[in-house]
Tab-separated table of C-alpha atoms in Angstrom:
chain	number	residue	atom	x	y	z
L	1	UNK	CA	133.847	130.120	206.018
L	2	UNK	CA	136.537	132.879	207.960
L	3	UNK	CA	140.041	131.825	208.220
L	4	UNK	CA	143.584	133.110	209.009
L	5	UNK	CA	142.866	136.853	207.434
L	6	UNK	CA	141.385	135.244	204.826
L	7	UNK	CA	137.606	134.018	203.814
L	8	UNK	CA	135.627	132.013	201.540
L	9	UNK	CA	132.687	132.011	199.748
L	10	UNK	CA	131.260	129.096	198.220
L	11	UNK	CA	127.894	127.672	195.919
L	12	UNK	CA	126.707	124.950	194.311
L	13	UNK	CA	125.883	125.424	190.729
L	14	UNK	CA	122.609	123.801	190.134
L	15	UNK	CA	119.386	126.362	188.753
L	16	UNK	CA	116.034	124.405	189.159
L	17	UNK	CA	112.397	125.202	189.086
L	18	UNK	CA	111.118	122.119	191.450
L	19	UNK	CA	112.246	118.583	190.445
L	20	UNK	CA	113.684	120.585	186.612
L	21	UNK	CA	117.611	121.289	186.589
L	22	UNK	CA	117.555	124.441	183.964
L	23	UNK	CA	121.011	125.232	184.046
L	24	UNK	CA	124.441	123.215	185.433
L	25	UNK	CA	126.641	126.009	185.970
L	26	UNK	CA	124.638	129.133	187.620
L	27	UNK	CA	126.586	131.678	189.458
L	28	UNK	CA	125.155	132.529	192.778
L	29	UNK	CA	127.764	134.104	194.121
L	30	UNK	CA	128.914	137.895	192.953
L	31	UNK	CA	131.735	140.580	193.713
L	32	UNK	CA	131.419	143.686	195.290
L	33	UNK	CA	134.754	144.899	195.694
L	34	UNK	CA	137.934	143.384	195.427
L	35	UNK	CA	137.523	142.608	199.185
L	36	UNK	CA	133.323	141.828	199.575
L	37	UNK	CA	131.656	139.376	197.879
L	38	UNK	CA	127.805	138.102	198.758
L	39	UNK	CA	125.797	135.023	197.372
L	40	UNK	CA	121.887	134.915	197.167
L	41	UNK	CA	120.513	131.880	197.344
L	42	UNK	CA	116.623	131.690	196.702
L	43	UNK	CA	114.029	132.836	193.593
L	44	UNK	CA	116.684	133.418	190.973
L	45	UNK	CA	114.973	136.588	189.676
L	46	UNK	CA	114.712	138.383	192.996
L	47	UNK	CA	118.522	137.573	193.393
L	48	UNK	CA	119.088	138.839	190.380
L	49	UNK	CA	117.080	142.152	191.143
L	50	UNK	CA	118.715	142.386	194.790
L	51	UNK	CA	122.572	142.315	193.425
L	52	UNK	CA	121.933	144.903	190.812
L	53	UNK	CA	120.202	147.121	193.360
L	54	UNK	CA	123.184	146.465	195.719
L	55	UNK	CA	125.856	146.992	193.563
L	56	UNK	CA	123.936	150.769	192.296
L	57	UNK	CA	124.088	151.665	195.776
L	58	UNK	CA	127.289	150.615	196.096
L	59	UNK	CA	128.733	152.503	193.005
L	60	UNK	CA	127.037	155.924	194.259
L	61	UNK	CA	128.457	155.298	197.669
L	62	UNK	CA	132.004	155.009	196.592
L	63	UNK	CA	131.870	158.385	194.104
L	64	UNK	CA	130.257	159.992	197.129
L	65	UNK	CA	132.762	158.948	199.760
L	66	UNK	CA	135.295	157.973	197.794
L	67	UNK	CA	136.253	154.637	199.227
L	68	UNK	CA	135.059	150.724	199.217
L	69	UNK	CA	132.487	150.506	201.529
L	70	UNK	CA	132.945	148.349	204.930
L	71	UNK	CA	131.486	145.094	205.353
L	72	UNK	CA	129.337	145.456	208.393
L	73	UNK	CA	128.118	148.332	206.470
L	74	UNK	CA	127.142	146.679	203.377
L	75	UNK	CA	125.503	144.162	206.272
L	76	UNK	CA	123.467	147.122	207.529
L	77	UNK	CA	122.392	148.181	204.127
L	78	UNK	CA	121.554	144.630	202.638
L	79	UNK	CA	119.132	144.854	205.839
L	80	UNK	CA	117.915	147.802	205.198
L	81	UNK	CA	117.029	146.797	201.594
L	82	UNK	CA	115.141	143.603	202.475
L	83	UNK	CA	113.389	144.855	205.790
L	84	UNK	CA	111.685	147.973	202.883
L	85	UNK	CA	109.824	144.900	201.991
L	86	UNK	CA	108.962	143.617	205.032
L	87	UNK	CA	105.372	143.040	203.387
L	88	UNK	CA	106.664	141.555	200.182
L	89	UNK	CA	109.540	140.375	200.717
L	90	UNK	CA	111.967	139.805	198.110
L	91	UNK	CA	112.414	135.208	198.383
L	92	UNK	CA	116.473	135.098	198.487
L	93	UNK	CA	118.561	135.245	201.429
L	94	UNK	CA	122.181	136.464	201.232
L	95	UNK	CA	125.586	135.193	202.505
L	96	UNK	CA	127.744	137.952	202.805
L	97	UNK	CA	131.541	137.483	203.131
L	98	UNK	CA	134.060	140.535	203.271
L	99	UNK	CA	137.501	141.020	204.473
L	100	UNK	CA	136.701	144.265	207.213
L	101	UNK	CA	139.875	146.568	208.440
L	102	UNK	CA	143.248	145.079	208.716
L	103	UNK	CA	142.219	141.869	206.750
L	104	UNK	CA	139.695	140.718	209.460
L	105	UNK	CA	137.238	138.608	208.146
L	106	UNK	CA	133.874	138.989	208.115
L	107	UNK	CA	130.552	136.335	207.395
L	108	UNK	CA	126.220	137.053	207.805
L	109	UNK	CA	123.517	135.642	206.630
L	110	UNK	CA	119.893	136.943	207.078
L	111	UNK	CA	116.305	135.646	206.000
L	112	UNK	CA	114.703	136.976	203.654
L	113	UNK	CA	113.591	139.974	205.743
L	114	UNK	CA	116.992	141.277	206.701
L	115	UNK	CA	117.468	140.063	210.700
L	116	UNK	CA	121.296	139.684	210.244
L	117	UNK	CA	122.733	136.723	211.858
L	118	UNK	CA	126.312	137.374	212.266
L	119	UNK	CA	128.820	134.502	213.299
L	120	UNK	CA	132.633	134.128	213.681
L	121	UNK	CA	133.321	130.832	212.156
L	122	UNK	CA	131.098	129.271	209.315
L	123	UNK	CA	127.234	130.874	207.717
L	124	UNK	CA	125.286	128.767	205.238
L	125	UNK	CA	122.152	129.412	203.094
L	126	UNK	CA	119.731	127.505	200.821
L	127	UNK	CA	117.390	124.406	200.659
L	128	UNK	CA	120.779	122.371	202.133
L	129	UNK	CA	121.203	124.590	204.238
L	130	UNK	CA	120.601	122.278	207.488
L	131	UNK	CA	123.037	119.636	206.112
L	132	UNK	CA	125.747	122.127	205.711
L	133	UNK	CA	124.719	123.804	209.387
L	134	UNK	CA	126.150	119.471	210.553
L	135	UNK	CA	128.903	119.016	207.874
L	136	UNK	CA	130.602	122.282	208.443
L	137	UNK	CA	131.008	122.022	212.538
L	138	UNK	CA	132.169	118.829	211.907
L	139	UNK	CA	135.144	120.170	209.971
L	140	UNK	CA	135.814	123.548	210.922
L	141	UNK	CA	139.204	124.136	212.817
L	142	UNK	CA	139.915	128.267	213.216
L	143	UNK	CA	142.589	130.189	211.820
L	144	UNK	CA	143.024	128.121	208.584
L	145	UNK	CA	145.204	129.053	205.620
L	146	UNK	CA	143.889	129.417	202.181
L	147	UNK	CA	144.798	126.411	200.912
L	148	UNK	CA	143.269	124.358	203.749
L	149	UNK	CA	139.913	126.586	204.406
L	150	UNK	CA	140.085	125.608	200.298
L	151	UNK	CA	140.043	121.506	200.450
L	152	UNK	CA	137.610	122.074	204.424
L	153	UNK	CA	134.533	124.106	202.012
L	154	UNK	CA	134.703	122.204	199.423
L	155	UNK	CA	134.536	118.840	201.377
L	156	UNK	CA	131.658	120.227	203.486
L	157	UNK	CA	129.753	121.692	200.542
L	158	UNK	CA	129.918	118.764	198.411
L	159	UNK	CA	128.875	116.540	200.484
L	160	UNK	CA	126.109	118.493	201.879
L	161	UNK	CA	125.229	119.066	198.633
L	162	UNK	CA	125.241	115.384	197.667
L	163	UNK	CA	122.537	114.556	200.206
L	164	UNK	CA	120.062	116.703	198.594
L	165	UNK	CA	118.390	115.824	195.507
L	166	UNK	CA	117.772	120.359	194.777
L	167	UNK	CA	121.313	121.080	195.325
L	168	UNK	CA	124.399	120.069	193.174
L	169	UNK	CA	126.352	120.076	189.731
L	170	UNK	CA	129.403	121.261	191.069
L	171	UNK	CA	130.184	124.262	193.225
L	172	UNK	CA	132.319	127.623	193.123
L	173	UNK	CA	134.590	128.539	195.613
L	174	UNK	CA	136.170	131.838	195.687
L	175	UNK	CA	138.562	132.033	198.609
L	176	UNK	CA	139.913	135.738	199.704
V	1	UNK	CA	123.479	200.030	192.245
V	2	UNK	CA	122.605	199.569	188.731
V	3	UNK	CA	121.546	195.517	190.221
V	4	UNK	CA	118.731	196.871	192.457
V	5	UNK	CA	116.082	195.563	189.933
V	6	UNK	CA	116.834	192.211	190.362
V	7	UNK	CA	116.422	191.840	193.328
V	8	UNK	CA	113.632	190.860	194.516
V	9	UNK	CA	112.838	187.700	193.077
V	10	UNK	CA	115.708	184.905	194.236
V	11	UNK	CA	115.445	182.777	191.423
V	12	UNK	CA	116.982	185.769	188.669
V	13	UNK	CA	120.338	185.640	187.728
V	14	UNK	CA	120.913	190.371	187.809
V	15	UNK	CA	123.162	190.899	184.570
V	16	UNK	CA	126.242	190.851	186.359
V	17	UNK	CA	125.998	186.908	186.795
V	18	UNK	CA	124.764	187.609	190.761
V	19	UNK	CA	122.561	185.985	191.808
V	20	UNK	CA	121.614	189.544	194.567
V	21	UNK	CA	120.043	187.977	197.680
V	22	UNK	CA	122.878	185.440	198.301
V	23	UNK	CA	124.687	188.799	197.918
V	24	UNK	CA	122.523	190.085	201.093
V	25	UNK	CA	122.171	186.986	203.144
V	26	UNK	CA	126.429	187.034	202.919
V	27	UNK	CA	126.055	190.787	204.215
V	28	UNK	CA	123.691	189.412	206.636
V	29	UNK	CA	126.280	186.711	208.063
V	30	UNK	CA	129.006	189.214	207.756
V	31	UNK	CA	126.786	191.822	210.042
V	32	UNK	CA	126.773	188.240	213.029
V	33	UNK	CA	129.056	187.944	215.896
V	34	UNK	CA	131.976	186.864	215.536
V	35	UNK	CA	132.772	182.931	214.907
V	36	UNK	CA	135.896	181.046	214.606
V	37	UNK	CA	137.047	177.647	213.786
V	38	UNK	CA	140.782	176.131	214.480
V	39	UNK	CA	141.936	172.527	213.577
V	40	UNK	CA	145.334	171.707	215.458
V	41	UNK	CA	146.852	168.629	214.802
V	42	UNK	CA	144.745	166.605	217.077
V	43	UNK	CA	141.685	168.046	217.188
V	44	UNK	CA	139.356	170.844	215.936
V	45	UNK	CA	138.158	174.137	218.253
V	46	UNK	CA	134.755	176.398	217.549
V	47	UNK	CA	134.355	180.124	218.866
V	48	UNK	CA	132.091	182.816	219.311
V	49	UNK	CA	131.041	185.421	221.108
V	50	UNK	CA	127.932	185.777	222.895
V	51	UNK	CA	126.961	189.267	223.532
V	52	UNK	CA	123.132	189.299	224.599
V	53	UNK	CA	121.070	191.954	223.806
V	54	UNK	CA	120.297	192.658	227.629
V	55	UNK	CA	121.655	191.743	230.781
V	56	UNK	CA	118.976	190.669	231.861
V	57	UNK	CA	119.780	187.661	229.608
V	58	UNK	CA	120.352	183.909	231.181
V	59	UNK	CA	123.302	183.472	229.373
V	60	UNK	CA	123.163	180.099	230.312
V	61	UNK	CA	120.154	179.298	228.014
V	62	UNK	CA	121.801	180.816	225.318
V	63	UNK	CA	123.703	178.011	222.882
V	64	UNK	CA	125.066	178.821	220.137
V	65	UNK	CA	127.903	175.564	219.351
V	66	UNK	CA	125.324	172.895	219.046
V	67	UNK	CA	126.800	169.507	218.218
V	68	UNK	CA	125.373	167.168	215.380
V	69	UNK	CA	126.571	163.963	215.791
V	70	UNK	CA	128.388	162.579	218.963
V	71	UNK	CA	131.424	164.149	216.617
V	72	UNK	CA	130.211	166.248	215.034
V	73	UNK	CA	129.671	169.781	216.196
V	74	UNK	CA	128.642	173.501	214.752
V	75	UNK	CA	128.800	177.197	214.970
V	76	UNK	CA	127.274	180.310	213.215
V	77	UNK	CA	127.390	183.786	212.337
V	78	UNK	CA	124.177	185.001	211.458
V	79	UNK	CA	120.668	184.812	212.407
V	80	UNK	CA	120.230	182.540	215.178
V	81	UNK	CA	116.848	180.898	214.333
V	82	UNK	CA	117.681	180.355	210.457
V	83	UNK	CA	120.871	178.071	212.233
V	84	UNK	CA	118.221	176.322	214.522
V	85	UNK	CA	116.318	174.865	211.261
V	86	UNK	CA	120.188	173.691	210.226
V	87	UNK	CA	120.659	171.844	212.884
V	88	UNK	CA	117.382	170.128	213.087
V	89	UNK	CA	118.093	169.159	209.026
V	90	UNK	CA	121.755	167.816	209.613
V	91	UNK	CA	121.083	166.112	212.741
V	92	UNK	CA	117.926	164.563	211.074
V	93	UNK	CA	119.591	163.543	207.961
V	94	UNK	CA	122.985	162.174	210.351
V	95	UNK	CA	120.339	160.245	212.169
V	96	UNK	CA	119.021	158.338	208.929
V	97	UNK	CA	122.724	157.832	207.654
V	98	UNK	CA	123.060	155.927	210.281
V	99	UNK	CA	119.992	153.745	210.068
V	100	UNK	CA	121.296	152.492	207.298
V	101	UNK	CA	124.616	151.988	207.869
V	102	UNK	CA	125.059	151.548	210.972
V	103	UNK	CA	127.493	153.984	210.926
V	104	UNK	CA	128.656	157.393	212.061
V	105	UNK	CA	128.114	159.716	209.342
V	106	UNK	CA	131.125	160.879	207.925
V	107	UNK	CA	132.386	164.573	208.260
V	108	UNK	CA	132.102	165.058	204.668
V	109	UNK	CA	129.067	163.739	203.895
V	110	UNK	CA	127.274	165.402	206.644
V	111	UNK	CA	128.648	169.256	205.083
V	112	UNK	CA	127.854	167.861	201.702
V	113	UNK	CA	124.560	167.376	202.516
V	114	UNK	CA	123.652	170.506	204.778
V	115	UNK	CA	125.222	172.060	201.828
V	116	UNK	CA	122.533	170.785	199.290
V	117	UNK	CA	120.038	171.901	201.843
V	118	UNK	CA	120.762	175.304	201.884
V	119	UNK	CA	121.876	175.386	198.081
V	120	UNK	CA	117.842	174.369	197.287
V	121	UNK	CA	116.773	177.575	199.266
V	122	UNK	CA	118.031	179.268	196.721
V	123	UNK	CA	116.712	178.152	193.775
V	124	UNK	CA	113.003	177.144	194.822
V	125	UNK	CA	109.726	179.613	194.423
V	126	UNK	CA	108.950	181.509	197.488
V	127	UNK	CA	111.829	181.071	200.212
V	128	UNK	CA	114.821	183.300	200.894
V	129	UNK	CA	118.648	181.929	201.264
V	130	UNK	CA	119.629	180.991	205.103
V	131	UNK	CA	120.899	183.778	206.576
V	132	UNK	CA	123.875	182.439	208.412
V	133	UNK	CA	127.051	181.096	207.789
V	134	UNK	CA	128.541	177.539	209.111
V	135	UNK	CA	131.700	176.424	210.542
V	136	UNK	CA	131.210	172.471	211.484
V	137	UNK	CA	134.054	170.828	213.133
V	138	UNK	CA	134.501	166.906	213.291
V	139	UNK	CA	136.658	164.427	213.950
V	140	UNK	CA	136.363	161.104	211.806
V	141	UNK	CA	137.951	158.492	210.515
V	142	UNK	CA	139.551	160.938	208.540
V	143	UNK	CA	141.249	162.709	211.202
V	144	UNK	CA	140.190	166.280	212.502
V	145	UNK	CA	138.144	168.237	209.743
V	146	UNK	CA	136.371	172.425	209.739
V	147	UNK	CA	134.572	173.208	207.053
V	148	UNK	CA	132.705	176.443	206.400
V	149	UNK	CA	129.807	176.496	204.247
V	150	UNK	CA	127.529	179.844	202.976
V	151	UNK	CA	124.294	180.473	202.890
V	152	UNK	CA	124.803	179.909	198.848
V	153	UNK	CA	125.941	175.865	199.439
V	154	UNK	CA	129.118	176.629	198.556
V	155	UNK	CA	131.754	175.028	201.344
V	156	UNK	CA	135.115	174.963	201.799
V	157	UNK	CA	137.668	172.925	204.027
V	158	UNK	CA	139.665	175.470	206.437
V	159	UNK	CA	143.051	174.726	208.585
V	160	UNK	CA	141.476	178.060	210.705
V	161	UNK	CA	139.140	180.171	209.543
V	162	UNK	CA	136.218	183.054	210.779
V	163	UNK	CA	133.094	184.762	209.996
V	164	UNK	CA	131.194	187.002	211.278
V	165	UNK	CA	131.679	191.348	212.091
V	166	UNK	CA	135.243	191.049	212.560
V	167	UNK	CA	136.391	189.180	209.829
V	168	UNK	CA	139.095	190.478	208.277
V	169	UNK	CA	141.037	191.579	210.946
V	170	UNK	CA	140.356	188.015	212.866
V	171	UNK	CA	141.514	185.957	209.589
V	172	UNK	CA	144.871	188.202	209.369
V	173	UNK	CA	145.501	187.409	213.070
V	174	UNK	CA	144.613	183.998	212.294
V	175	UNK	CA	147.158	183.614	209.306
V	176	UNK	CA	149.895	184.880	211.471
V	177	UNK	CA	148.987	182.937	214.524
V	178	UNK	CA	148.589	179.519	212.906
V	179	UNK	CA	151.102	176.369	212.812
V	180	UNK	CA	150.747	173.208	211.337
V	181	UNK	CA	151.231	170.897	214.321
V	182	UNK	CA	149.654	173.101	216.667
V	183	UNK	CA	148.140	171.175	219.365
V	184	UNK	CA	144.507	170.886	220.639
V	185	UNK	CA	145.455	174.044	224.181
V	186	UNK	CA	147.002	176.155	221.951
V	187	UNK	CA	144.322	176.284	219.354
V	188	UNK	CA	142.257	177.057	222.078
V	189	UNK	CA	144.385	180.331	223.459
V	190	UNK	CA	144.753	181.146	220.208
V	191	UNK	CA	140.985	181.351	218.915
V	192	UNK	CA	140.520	183.195	222.601
V	193	UNK	CA	143.444	185.590	221.421
V	194	UNK	CA	141.877	185.657	217.929
V	195	UNK	CA	138.584	186.297	219.561
V	196	UNK	CA	139.829	188.832	221.969
V	197	UNK	CA	141.011	190.744	218.871
V	198	UNK	CA	137.988	192.291	217.938
V	199	UNK	CA	136.258	192.444	221.339
V	200	UNK	CA	133.668	195.171	222.618
V	201	UNK	CA	134.510	195.330	226.303
V	202	UNK	CA	135.280	192.683	228.702
V	203	UNK	CA	135.729	188.961	227.683
V	204	UNK	CA	135.037	186.833	230.027
V	205	UNK	CA	133.313	182.972	230.087
V	206	UNK	CA	129.783	184.487	230.257
V	207	UNK	CA	130.186	186.274	226.584
V	208	UNK	CA	132.167	183.333	224.530
V	209	UNK	CA	131.300	180.321	223.721
V	210	UNK	CA	133.770	177.601	222.600
V	211	UNK	CA	133.495	174.025	221.478
V	212	UNK	CA	136.141	171.230	221.135
V	213	UNK	CA	136.992	168.066	219.194
V	214	UNK	CA	139.756	166.149	219.996
V	215	UNK	CA	140.836	162.344	219.859
V	216	UNK	CA	138.275	161.076	221.448
V	217	UNK	CA	135.921	161.557	218.632
V	218	UNK	CA	132.982	163.601	221.562
V	219	UNK	CA	132.233	166.652	221.185
V	220	UNK	CA	131.287	169.290	223.366
V	221	UNK	CA	131.048	172.291	225.082
V	222	UNK	CA	133.290	173.364	227.096
V	223	UNK	CA	131.642	174.740	230.524
V	224	UNK	CA	132.010	178.651	231.750
V	225	UNK	CA	134.424	177.137	234.479
V	226	UNK	CA	136.703	175.503	231.536
V	227	UNK	CA	136.557	179.048	229.781
V	228	UNK	CA	137.613	181.099	232.785
V	229	UNK	CA	141.303	178.557	233.577
V	230	UNK	CA	141.650	179.539	229.658
V	231	UNK	CA	141.082	182.814	229.662
V	232	UNK	CA	143.456	182.918	232.960
V	233	UNK	CA	146.189	180.733	231.279
V	234	UNK	CA	146.412	183.657	227.891
V	235	UNK	CA	146.461	186.506	230.292
């Protein structure tokens, strides 16, 4: 979710295999660099592998170009990597959030074969996705300061996740 | 020359530690037509002589200065056909970068990849080094940049540089004339004067080619009319 010169990215903490809960403290959101985060929902093994590949690409990029990747560039890279596996895809949906030039927040999500969906306000992914769309739409206001953004994101996440039996066990929220 | 026994195989070092084929390639460059580049505070200019083998050649069909991307241009000294191959490869690399990152390739990255191609041809079997040195001019987020790439694959960033036949005179002239705060128009005038220094015959808009890139980050080759205007200003 986008705020005023800041962004928030949040996830729940449940890792499950259909009805069995495997973990209640699963980290779904990872840092690429200080101003860029990616959350990968879906099949855990695919999201781990995809994350490792992305970190690999980003580290090489940093060494070669002597700068961090911009969020828009990173989103194009993720999209390209996902489409490479068009006929045997990674079963995950990424949510990318970062601060671009001049602290302008950038968010986007994609489907599992790399179709980018840019938004100016919020993006959602996962089993509780539809519920999240409703909650965010209701609670979102433009230009929220970090504290208010945190409240909004947490409330939207918890209320949607409560209505979904496959999500839950708390949440992780990152405000940048 | 004691090295001559080693000058047949590209992939063999001579006892003096040189790769003789690369030395020969540099000689090929040094006997090519003069070209030069100048980095100004708000852009880069590259220029070259365009001496054609006969007056019957249609000079408007000869393009010695080419663009690699909308914001990067290149000129050469040495063998024209080798230049064409490098331009083709560099353009492809630039487009591949764009396809992956949806961003224009930074000048340094393109120069690095082109230099890597040139280096490959100094360490493979059955190929020879490229007989060209390139001057790459570009404008990206880091500002105006000018790079020279040699047949060995080494590249250097220059404020102003020259290559080809008249290189030592041209470089001395540039050293005297170069100022850090030069603007693009002044740089074009300086480039023309430098070319004039070693020019055999009468300089005109038909026998030189000039390419510029300014703050708008669009590389373009000047039309003969524009060159004529600059020449008139320089007289």
